């Protein structure tokens, strides 16, 4: 089964990829598929003896370019479609026992270019309408391979969360004429209490509404819809901030901090192209482009609320979508600000 089914009660799609159940689960270090191929008789996924950053198609993808027809018939109320899309793996280093926090700022700078490059390449494919690089880090997040890596999904629609944010940004722009993220960022900079680090036209801060205790957003201060519009200086600044933030996380907690990271940017299709595929676009489809309402953003969501306590996504969050957080964003930002140095 490789298909997506529409939930008419929530106006969202859910993807089914049952072949993924057979994927490699926590292999021993000697058999890591993301390590370099040191012995040609025992090749890994990467046929090279050494590398910096490698991108390749996930062998167990949730989304494939040419999915088979769905197994179950759609109904008028529950449309079912093949789950088209792309899933790539991004390996950050040929060293098995390192992390993005440890690879150094130059490697992160290269990764920023790789993210930008894949955004453009995958986004140019006609069936892909949204490209989202992300990283799940740490066993507690459910990572099955400990070798440092992230993923890039190319979706055939804008996923629910970014879509909701685009709708909110569109509504904000209609009311005020501005970009909501630009205004949030300038508000945070003038307030200062939730800033973690700043430099080169980019800023890292704990949002006032952080859903996770040590959630941090890293954004260009100028309005940049996606990595395509980010220049070399800003890419340098983003790499620098990411390196400082990740080192700060590990320093503050005293161990390699697990997190979920995701990059939000403009959809890679025209707004009008979504008409008919998504319900309740609230006027988004009439926009000429996403450029005015999309603002590039790195979001980090660690699950720890202290070194020995986890913030679980449980009853209120999972069933109500209502996040309850027991660390004040101002306190989290102050601790992180000291830790990043
Ligand atoms: Zn490895
Ligand atoms: Zn903006």
Coordinates of N, CA and C in Angstrom, one line a residue, residues 159-254:
X159 N 2.0 20.2 2.9 CA 1.5 19.5 4.1 C 0.7 20.4 5.0
X160 N -0.1 19.8 5.9 CA -1.1 20.6 6.7 C -0.5 21.7 7.5
X161 N 0.6 21.5 8.2 CA 1.2 22.5 9.0 C 1.6 23.8 8.2
X162 N 2.5 23.6 7.2 CA 2.9 24.8 6.4 C 1.7 25.4 5.7
X163 N 0.7 24.6 5.3 CA -0.5 25.2 4.7 C -1.2 26.1 5.7
X164 N -1.4 25.6 6.9 CA -2.1 26.4 7.9 C -1.3 27.8 8.1
X165 N 0.0 27.7 8.2 CA 0.8 28.9 8.4 C 0.7 29.8 7.2
X166 N 0.7 29.3 6.0 CA 0.5 30.1 4.8 C -0.8 30.9 4.9
X167 N -1.9 30.1 5.3 CA -3.2 30.8 5.4 C -3.1 31.9 6.5
X168 N -2.5 31.6 7.6 CA -2.4 32.6 8.6 C -1.6 33.8 8.1
X169 N -0.5 33.6 7.4 CA 0.3 34.7 6.9 C -0.4 35.5 5.8
X170 N -1.3 34.8 5.1 CA -2.1 35.5 4.1 C -3.1 36.4 4.7
X171 N -3.7 35.8 5.8 CA -4.7 36.6 6.5 C -4.1 37.8 7.2
X172 N -2.9 37.6 7.7 CA -2.2 38.7 8.4 C -1.8 39.8 7.4
X173 N -1.4 39.4 6.2 CA -1.0 40.3 5.2 C -2.2 41.1 4.7
X174 N -3.4 40.5 4.6 CA -4.6 41.2 4.2 C -5.0 42.2 5.2
X175 N -4.8 41.9 6.5 CA -5.2 42.8 7.5 C -4.2 44.0 7.7
X176 N -2.9 43.7 7.6 CA -1.8 44.6 8.0 C -1.0 45.1 6.8
X177 N -0.9 44.3 5.7 CA 0.0 44.6 4.6 C 1.4 44.1 4.8
X178 N 1.7 43.5 5.9 CA 3.0 43.0 6.2 C 3.2 41.5 6.2
X179 N 4.4 41.1 6.3 CA 4.7 39.6 6.5 C 4.8 39.3 8.0
X180 N 4.0 38.3 8.4 CA 3.9 38.1 9.8 C 5.2 37.7 10.4
X181 N 6.0 36.9 9.7 CA 7.3 36.5 10.3 C 8.3 37.7 10.4
X182 N 8.3 38.5 9.4 CA 9.1 39.8 9.4 C 8.7 40.6 10.7
X183 N 7.4 40.7 10.9 CA 7.0 41.5 12.1 C 7.3 40.8 13.4
X184 N 7.2 39.5 13.4 CA 7.5 38.7 14.6 C 9.0 38.9 14.9
X185 N 9.8 38.8 13.9 CA 11.3 38.9 14.1 C 11.7 40.3 14.5
X186 N 11.1 41.3 13.9 CA 11.5 42.7 14.4 C 11.0 42.9 15.8
X187 N 9.9 42.4 16.2 CA 9.4 42.5 17.5 C 10.3 41.8 18.5
X188 N 10.8 40.6 18.2 CA 11.7 39.8 19.0 C 13.0 40.6 19.2
X189 N 13.5 41.1 18.1 CA 14.8 41.8 18.2 C 14.7 43.1 19.1
X190 N 13.6 43.8 19.0 CA 13.5 45.0 19.8 C 13.2 44.6 21.3
X191 N 12.5 43.5 21.5 CA 12.3 43.0 22.9 C 13.6 42.4 23.5
X192 N 14.2 41.5 22.7 CA 15.5 41.0 23.1 C 15.5 39.8 24.1
X193 N 14.4 39.6 24.9 CA 14.4 38.6 25.9 C 14.5 37.2 25.4
X194 N 14.0 36.9 24.2 CA 13.9 35.6 23.7 C 15.0 35.3 22.6
X195 N 15.9 36.3 22.4 CA 16.9 36.1 21.4 C 18.0 35.1 22.0
X196 N 18.4 34.2 21.1 CA 19.4 33.2 21.5 C 20.8 33.6 21.0
X197 N 20.8 34.0 19.7 CA 22.0 34.5 19.0 C 21.6 35.3 17.8
X198 N 22.5 36.1 17.3 CA 22.2 37.0 16.2 C 23.5 37.3 15.5
X199 N 23.4 37.4 14.1 CA 24.6 37.9 13.4 C 24.4 37.7 11.9
X200 N 25.0 38.6 11.1 CA 25.0 38.5 9.7 C 23.7 38.6 9.0
X201 N 22.7 39.3 9.7 CA 21.4 39.4 9.1 C 20.5 38.2 9.4
X202 N 20.9 37.4 10.4 CA 20.0 36.3 10.7 C 19.9 36.2 12.3
X203 N 18.9 35.6 12.7 CA 18.6 35.6 14.2 C 18.1 34.2 14.6
X204 N 18.5 33.8 15.8 CA 17.9 32.6 16.4 C 17.2 33.0 17.7
X205 N 15.9 32.6 17.8 CA 15.2 33.0 19.0 C 14.2 31.9 19.4
X206 N 13.8 31.9 20.7 CA 12.7 31.1 21.2 C 11.4 31.8 20.9
X207 N 10.5 31.3 20.1 CA 9.3 32.0 19.9 C 8.5 32.2 21.2
X208 N 7.8 33.3 21.3 CA 7.0 33.6 22.5 C 6.0 32.4 22.7
X209 N 5.6 31.7 21.7 CA 4.6 30.7 21.8 C 5.2 29.3 21.7
X210 N 6.5 29.1 22.0 CA 7.2 27.9 21.9 C 6.3 26.7 22.4
X211 N 6.1 25.7 21.5 CA 5.4 24.5 21.9 C 6.2 23.5 22.6
X212 N 7.5 23.6 22.4 CA 8.5 22.7 23.1 C 9.4 23.6 23.9
X213 N 9.8 23.2 25.1 CA 10.5 24.0 26.1 C 11.7 24.8 25.5
X214 N 12.5 24.1 24.7 CA 13.7 24.7 24.1 C 13.6 24.9 22.6
X215 N 12.4 25.1 22.1 CA 12.2 25.3 20.7 C 12.9 26.6 20.3
X216 N 13.6 26.5 19.1 CA 14.3 27.7 18.6 C 14.0 27.8 17.1
X217 N 13.8 29.0 16.7 CA 13.6 29.3 15.2 C 14.8 30.1 14.8
X218 N 15.3 29.7 13.6 CA 16.5 30.4 13.0 C 16.0 31.0 11.7
X219 N 16.0 32.3 11.5 CA 15.5 33.0 10.3 C 16.3 34.1 9.8
X220 N 16.3 34.3 8.5 CA 16.9 35.6 8.0 C 16.0 36.8 8.4
X221 N 16.7 37.8 8.8 CA 15.9 39.0 9.3 C 15.2 39.7 8.1
X222 N 15.8 39.7 7.0 CA 15.2 40.3 5.8 C 14.2 39.3 5.2
X223 N 13.2 39.8 4.5 CA 12.2 38.9 4.0 C 12.7 38.0 2.9
X224 N 12.8 36.7 3.2 CA 13.3 35.7 2.2 C 12.4 34.5 2.1
X225 N 11.7 34.3 1.0 CA 10.7 33.3 0.9 C 11.2 31.9 1.0
X226 N 12.4 31.7 0.4 CA 13.0 30.3 0.4 C 14.5 30.4 0.3
X227 N 15.2 29.3 0.4 CA 16.7 29.3 0.2 C 17.2 29.9 -1.1
X228 N 16.3 29.8 -2.1 CA 16.7 30.4 -3.4 C 17.0 31.9 -3.3
X229 N 16.3 32.6 -2.5 CA 16.5 34.0 -2.4 C 17.6 34.4 -1.3
X230 N 18.2 33.5 -0.7 CA 19.2 33.8 0.4 C 20.6 33.9 -0.2
X231 N 21.2 35.0 0.0 CA 22.5 35.2 -0.6 C 23.7 34.5 0.2
X232 N 24.9 34.6 -0.3 CA 26.0 33.9 0.3 C 26.3 34.4 1.7
X233 N 26.2 35.7 1.9 CA 26.4 36.2 3.3 C 25.4 35.7 4.3
X234 N 24.1 35.6 3.8 CA 23.1 35.1 4.7 C 23.3 33.6 4.9
X235 N 23.7 32.9 3.9 CA 24.0 31.4 4.1 C 25.1 31.2 5.1
X236 N 26.1 32.1 5.0 CA 27.2 32.0 6.0 C 26.7 32.2 7.4
X237 N 25.8 33.2 7.5 CA 25.3 33.6 8.8 C 24.4 32.5 9.4
X238 N 23.6 31.9 8.5 CA 22.7 30.8 8.9 C 23.5 29.6 9.4
X239 N 24.6 29.2 8.7 CA 25.5 28.1 9.1 C 26.1 28.4 10.4
X240 N 26.6 29.6 10.6 CA 27.2 30.1 11.8 C 26.2 29.9 13.0
X241 N 25.0 30.4 12.8 CA 24.0 30.3 13.9 C 23.6 28.9 14.2
X242 N 23.4 28.1 13.1 CA 23.0 26.7 13.4 C 24.1 26.0 14.2
X243 N 25.4 26.2 13.8 CA 26.5 25.6 14.5 C 26.6 26.1 16.0
X244 N 26.4 27.3 16.2 CA 26.4 27.8 17.6 C 25.2 27.3 18.4
X245 N 24.0 27.3 17.8 CA 22.8 26.8 18.5 C 23.0 25.3 18.9
X246 N 23.5 24.5 17.9 CA 23.6 23.1 18.2 C 24.6 22.8 19.2
X247 N 25.7 23.5 19.2 CA 26.8 23.4 20.2 C 26.2 23.8 21.6
X248 N 25.4 24.9 21.6 CA 24.8 25.4 22.8 C 23.8 24.4 23.4
X249 N 23.0 23.8 22.6 CA 22.1 22.8 23.0 C 22.8 21.7 23.8
X250 N 23.9 21.2 23.2 CA 24.6 20.0 23.8 C 25.3 20.5 25.1
X251 N 25.8 21.7 25.1 CA 26.5 22.3 26.3 C 25.5 22.5 27.4
X252 N 24.3 23.0 27.1 CA 23.3 23.3 28.1 C 22.9 22.0 28.8
X253 N 22.6 21.0 28.0 CA 22.1 19.7 28.5 C 23.1 18.7 29.0
X254 N 24.4 18.9 28.5 CA 25.4 18.0 28.9 C 25.5 16.7 28.2

